[in-house]
Amino acid sequence: MFTPILLAVAPRTVEWSPAIGLIMIICNIAAIAFGKSTIKNPHTGPAAPLPVGGLSLGALVGSLCFGHILGTGTILGLSYLGAI
């Protein structure tokens, strides 16, 4: 009974493509650079398993979380505009 209403409210999403993956990678790299320059104590806590410029594990996970939020917004915005 509520299916047509739910389908009308659901946002349009794009299928995965290499362009979508590239946008997400660029957003994550930008978020790591932003986190590296703005986190007050980036070395506090356990070390990250990969050498990512001296970020601790917590700083790296936080930066990557921000990168995924940034990437999701970028992808949804670009798909809404019809650019991808």
mmCIF file with all atom_site columns, C-alpha atoms in Angstrom:
data_model
loop_
_atom_site.group_PDB
_atom_site.id
_atom_site.type_symbol
_atom_site.label_atom_id
_atom_site.label_alt_id
_atom_site.label_comp_id
_atom_site.label_asym_id
_atom_site.label_entity_id
_atom_site.label_seq_id
_atom_site.pdbx_PDB_ins_code
_atom_site.Cartn_x
_atom_site.Cartn_y
_atom_site.Cartn_z
_atom_site.occupancy
_atom_site.B_iso_or_equiv
_atom_site.pdbx_formal_charge
_atom_site.auth_seq_id
_atom_site.auth_comp_id
_atom_site.auth_asym_id
_atom_site.auth_atom_id
_atom_site.pdbx_PDB_model_num
ATOM 1  C CA . MET A 1 1  ? 0.000  0.000  0.000   1.00 0.00 ? 1  MET A CA 1
ATOM 2  C CA . PHE A 1 2  ? 2.814  2.434  0.824   1.00 0.00 ? 2  PHE A CA 1
ATOM 3  C CA . THR A 1 3  ? 5.218  1.245  -1.898  1.00 0.00 ? 3  THR A CA 1
ATOM 4  C CA . PRO A 1 4  ? 4.381  3.956  -4.476  1.00 0.00 ? 4  PRO A CA 1
ATOM 5  C CA . ILE A 1 5  ? 4.793  6.625  -1.819  1.00 0.00 ? 5  ILE A CA 1
ATOM 6  C CA . LEU A 1 6  ? 8.180  5.245  -0.756  1.00 0.00 ? 6  LEU A CA 1
ATOM 7  C CA . LEU A 1 7  ? 9.369  5.015  -4.352  1.00 0.00 ? 7  LEU A CA 1
ATOM 8  C CA . ALA A 1 8  ? 8.439  8.644  -4.927  1.00 0.00 ? 8  ALA A CA 1
ATOM 9  C CA . VAL A 1 9  ? 10.525 9.767  -1.936  1.00 0.00 ? 9  VAL A CA 1
ATOM 10 C CA . ALA A 1 10 ? 13.627 7.607  -2.573  1.00 0.00 ? 10 ALA A CA 1
ATOM 11 C CA . PRO A 1 11 ? 16.500 9.576  -4.143  1.00 0.00 ? 11 PRO A CA 1
ATOM 12 C CA . ARG A 1 12 ? 17.963 8.602  -7.490  1.00 0.00 ? 12 ARG A CA 1
ATOM 13 C CA . THR A 1 13 ? 21.347 6.923  -7.075  1.00 0.00 ? 13 THR A CA 1
ATOM 14 C CA . VAL A 1 14 ? 23.945 6.218  -9.722  1.00 0.00 ? 14 VAL A CA 1
ATOM 15 C CA . GLU A 1 15 ? 25.535 2.876  -10.467 1.00 0.00 ? 15 GLU A CA 1
ATOM 16 C CA . TRP A 1 16 ? 29.159 2.385  -9.537  1.00 0.00 ? 16 TRP A CA 1
ATOM 17 C CA . SER A 1 17 ? 31.662 3.219  -12.263 1.00 0.00 ? 17 SER A CA 1
ATOM 18 C CA . PRO A 1 18 ? 35.383 4.005  -12.340 1.00 0.00 ? 18 PRO A CA 1
ATOM 19 C CA . ALA A 1 19 ? 34.492 7.715  -12.325 1.00 0.00 ? 19 ALA A CA 1
ATOM 20 C CA . ILE A 1 20 ? 32.573 7.251  -9.051  1.00 0.00 ? 20 ILE A CA 1
ATOM 21 C CA . GLY A 1 21 ? 35.537 5.403  -7.546  1.00 0.00 ? 21 GLY A CA 1
ATOM 22 C CA . LEU A 1 22 ? 37.946 8.108  -8.681  1.00 0.00 ? 22 LEU A CA 1
ATOM 23 C CA . ILE A 1 23 ? 35.790 10.823 -7.116  1.00 0.00 ? 23 ILE A CA 1
ATOM 24 C CA . MET A 1 24 ? 35.732 8.913  -3.812  1.00 0.00 ? 24 MET A CA 1
ATOM 25 C CA . ILE A 1 25 ? 39.514 8.396  -3.879  1.00 0.00 ? 25 ILE A CA 1
ATOM 26 C CA . ILE A 1 26 ? 40.132 12.095 -4.566  1.00 0.00 ? 26 ILE A CA 1
ATOM 27 C CA . CYS A 1 27 ? 37.802 13.095 -1.741  1.00 0.00 ? 27 CYS A CA 1
ATOM 28 C CA . ASN A 1 28 ? 39.550 10.717 0.677   1.00 0.00 ? 28 ASN A CA 1
ATOM 29 C CA . ILE A 1 29 ? 42.991 12.037 -0.273  1.00 0.00 ? 29 ILE A CA 1
ATOM 30 C CA . ALA A 1 30 ? 41.736 15.592 0.230   1.00 0.00 ? 30 ALA A CA 1
ATOM 31 C CA . ALA A 1 31 ? 40.293 14.627 3.624   1.00 0.00 ? 31 ALA A CA 1
ATOM 32 C CA . ILE A 1 32 ? 43.585 13.029 4.728   1.00 0.00 ? 32 ILE A CA 1
ATOM 33 C CA . ALA A 1 33 ? 45.459 16.191 3.719   1.00 0.00 ? 33 ALA A CA 1
ATOM 34 C CA . PHE A 1 34 ? 42.894 18.338 5.527   1.00 0.00 ? 34 PHE A CA 1
ATOM 35 C CA . GLY A 1 35 ? 43.052 16.125 8.626   1.00 0.00 ? 35 GLY A CA 1
ATOM 36 C CA . LYS A 1 36 ? 46.845 16.105 8.621   1.00 0.00 ? 36 LYS A CA 1
ATOM 37 C CA . SER A 1 37 ? 46.952 19.897 8.616   1.00 0.00 ? 37 SER A CA 1
ATOM 38 C CA . THR A 1 38 ? 44.113 20.574 11.066  1.00 0.00 ? 38 THR A CA 1
ATOM 39 C CA . ILE A 1 39 ? 44.136 17.809 13.723  1.00 0.00 ? 39 ILE A CA 1
ATOM 40 C CA . LYS A 1 40 ? 45.717 19.221 16.861  1.00 0.00 ? 40 LYS A CA 1
ATOM 41 C CA . ASN A 1 41 ? 47.550 16.042 17.982  1.00 0.00 ? 41 ASN A CA 1
ATOM 42 C CA . PRO A 1 42 ? 47.752 13.724 14.942  1.00 0.00 ? 42 PRO A CA 1
ATOM 43 C CA . HIS A 1 43 ? 50.365 11.462 16.564  1.00 0.00 ? 43 HIS A CA 1
ATOM 44 C CA . THR A 1 44 ? 48.377 10.636 19.726  1.00 0.00 ? 44 THR A CA 1
ATOM 45 C CA . GLY A 1 45 ? 47.302 7.003  19.945  1.00 0.00 ? 45 GLY A CA 1
ATOM 46 C CA . PRO A 1 46 ? 48.391 3.813  18.214  1.00 0.00 ? 46 PRO A CA 1
ATOM 47 C CA . ALA A 1 47 ? 50.251 4.113  14.937  1.00 0.00 ? 47 ALA A CA 1
ATOM 48 C CA . ALA A 1 48 ? 48.446 3.489  11.678  1.00 0.00 ? 48 ALA A CA 1
ATOM 49 C CA . PRO A 1 49 ? 49.387 0.272  9.849   1.00 0.00 ? 49 PRO A CA 1
ATOM 50 C CA . LEU A 1 50 ? 50.397 2.250  6.754   1.00 0.00 ? 50 LEU A CA 1
ATOM 51 C CA . PRO A 1 51 ? 52.804 5.188  6.697   1.00 0.00 ? 51 PRO A CA 1
ATOM 52 C CA . VAL A 1 52 ? 50.398 8.028  5.935   1.00 0.00 ? 52 VAL A CA 1
ATOM 53 C CA . GLY A 1 53 ? 52.461 11.004 6.966   1.00 0.00 ? 53 GLY A CA 1
ATOM 54 C CA . GLY A 1 54 ? 52.581 10.375 10.682  1.00 0.00 ? 54 GLY A CA 1
ATOM 55 C CA . LEU A 1 55 ? 48.859 10.148 11.414  1.00 0.00 ? 55 LEU A CA 1
ATOM 56 C CA . SER A 1 56 ? 47.771 7.892  14.239  1.00 0.00 ? 56 SER A CA 1
ATOM 57 C CA . LEU A 1 57 ? 45.155 5.205  13.677  1.00 0.00 ? 57 LEU A CA 1
ATOM 58 C CA . GLY A 1 58 ? 42.388 7.350  15.164  1.00 0.00 ? 58 GLY A CA 1
ATOM 59 C CA . ALA A 1 59 ? 43.337 10.361 13.083  1.00 0.00 ? 59 ALA A CA 1
ATOM 60 C CA . LEU A 1 60 ? 43.446 8.239  9.936   1.00 0.00 ? 60 LEU A CA 1
ATOM 61 C CA . VAL A 1 61 ? 40.057 6.626  10.598  1.00 0.00 ? 61 VAL A CA 1
ATOM 62 C CA . GLY A 1 62 ? 38.516 10.009 11.390  1.00 0.00 ? 62 GLY A CA 1
ATOM 63 C CA . SER A 1 63 ? 39.952 11.535 8.228   1.00 0.00 ? 63 SER A CA 1
ATOM 64 C CA . LEU A 1 64 ? 38.700 8.649  6.108   1.00 0.00 ? 64 LEU A CA 1
ATOM 65 C CA . CYS A 1 65 ? 35.228 8.910  7.658   1.00 0.00 ? 65 CYS A CA 1
ATOM 66 C CA . PHE A 1 66 ? 35.177 12.587 6.732   1.00 0.00 ? 66 PHE A CA 1
ATOM 67 C CA . GLY A 1 67 ? 36.438 11.667 3.243   1.00 0.00 ? 67 GLY A CA 1
ATOM 68 C CA . HIS A 1 68 ? 33.578 9.243  2.708   1.00 0.00 ? 68 HIS A CA 1
ATOM 69 C CA . ILE A 1 69 ? 31.024 11.820 3.840   1.00 0.00 ? 69 ILE A CA 1
ATOM 70 C CA . LEU A 1 70 ? 32.612 14.375 1.525   1.00 0.00 ? 70 LEU A CA 1
ATOM 71 C CA . GLY A 1 71 ? 32.738 11.863 -1.341  1.00 0.00 ? 71 GLY A CA 1
ATOM 72 C CA . THR A 1 72 ? 29.128 10.790 -0.882  1.00 0.00 ? 72 THR A CA 1
ATOM 73 C CA . GLY A 1 73 ? 27.953 14.390 -0.952  1.00 0.00 ? 73 GLY A CA 1
ATOM 74 C CA . THR A 1 74 ? 30.069 15.124 -4.010  1.00 0.00 ? 74 THR A CA 1
ATOM 75 C CA . ILE A 1 75 ? 28.788 12.073 -5.900  1.00 0.00 ? 75 ILE A CA 1
ATOM 76 C CA . LEU A 1 76 ? 25.149 12.751 -5.027  1.00 0.00 ? 76 LEU A CA 1
ATOM 77 C CA . GLY A 1 77 ? 25.521 16.424 -5.938  1.00 0.00 ? 77 GLY A CA 1
ATOM 78 C CA . LEU A 1 78 ? 27.186 15.706 -9.261  1.00 0.00 ? 78 LEU A CA 1
ATOM 79 C CA . SER A 1 79 ? 24.596 13.052 -10.123 1.00 0.00 ? 79 SER A CA 1
ATOM 80 C CA . TYR A 1 80 ? 21.800 15.480 -9.257  1.00 0.00 ? 80 TYR A CA 1
ATOM 81 C CA . LEU A 1 81 ? 23.320 18.031 -11.614 1.00 0.00 ? 81 LEU A CA 1
ATOM 82 C CA . GLY A 1 82 ? 23.697 15.378 -14.316 1.00 0.00 ? 82 GLY A CA 1
ATOM 83 C CA . ALA A 1 83 ? 27.487 15.711 -14.492 1.00 0.00 ? 83 ALA A CA 1
ATOM 84 C CA . ILE A 1 84 ? 28.050 11.978 -13.888 1.00 0.00 ? 84 ILE A CA 1
#
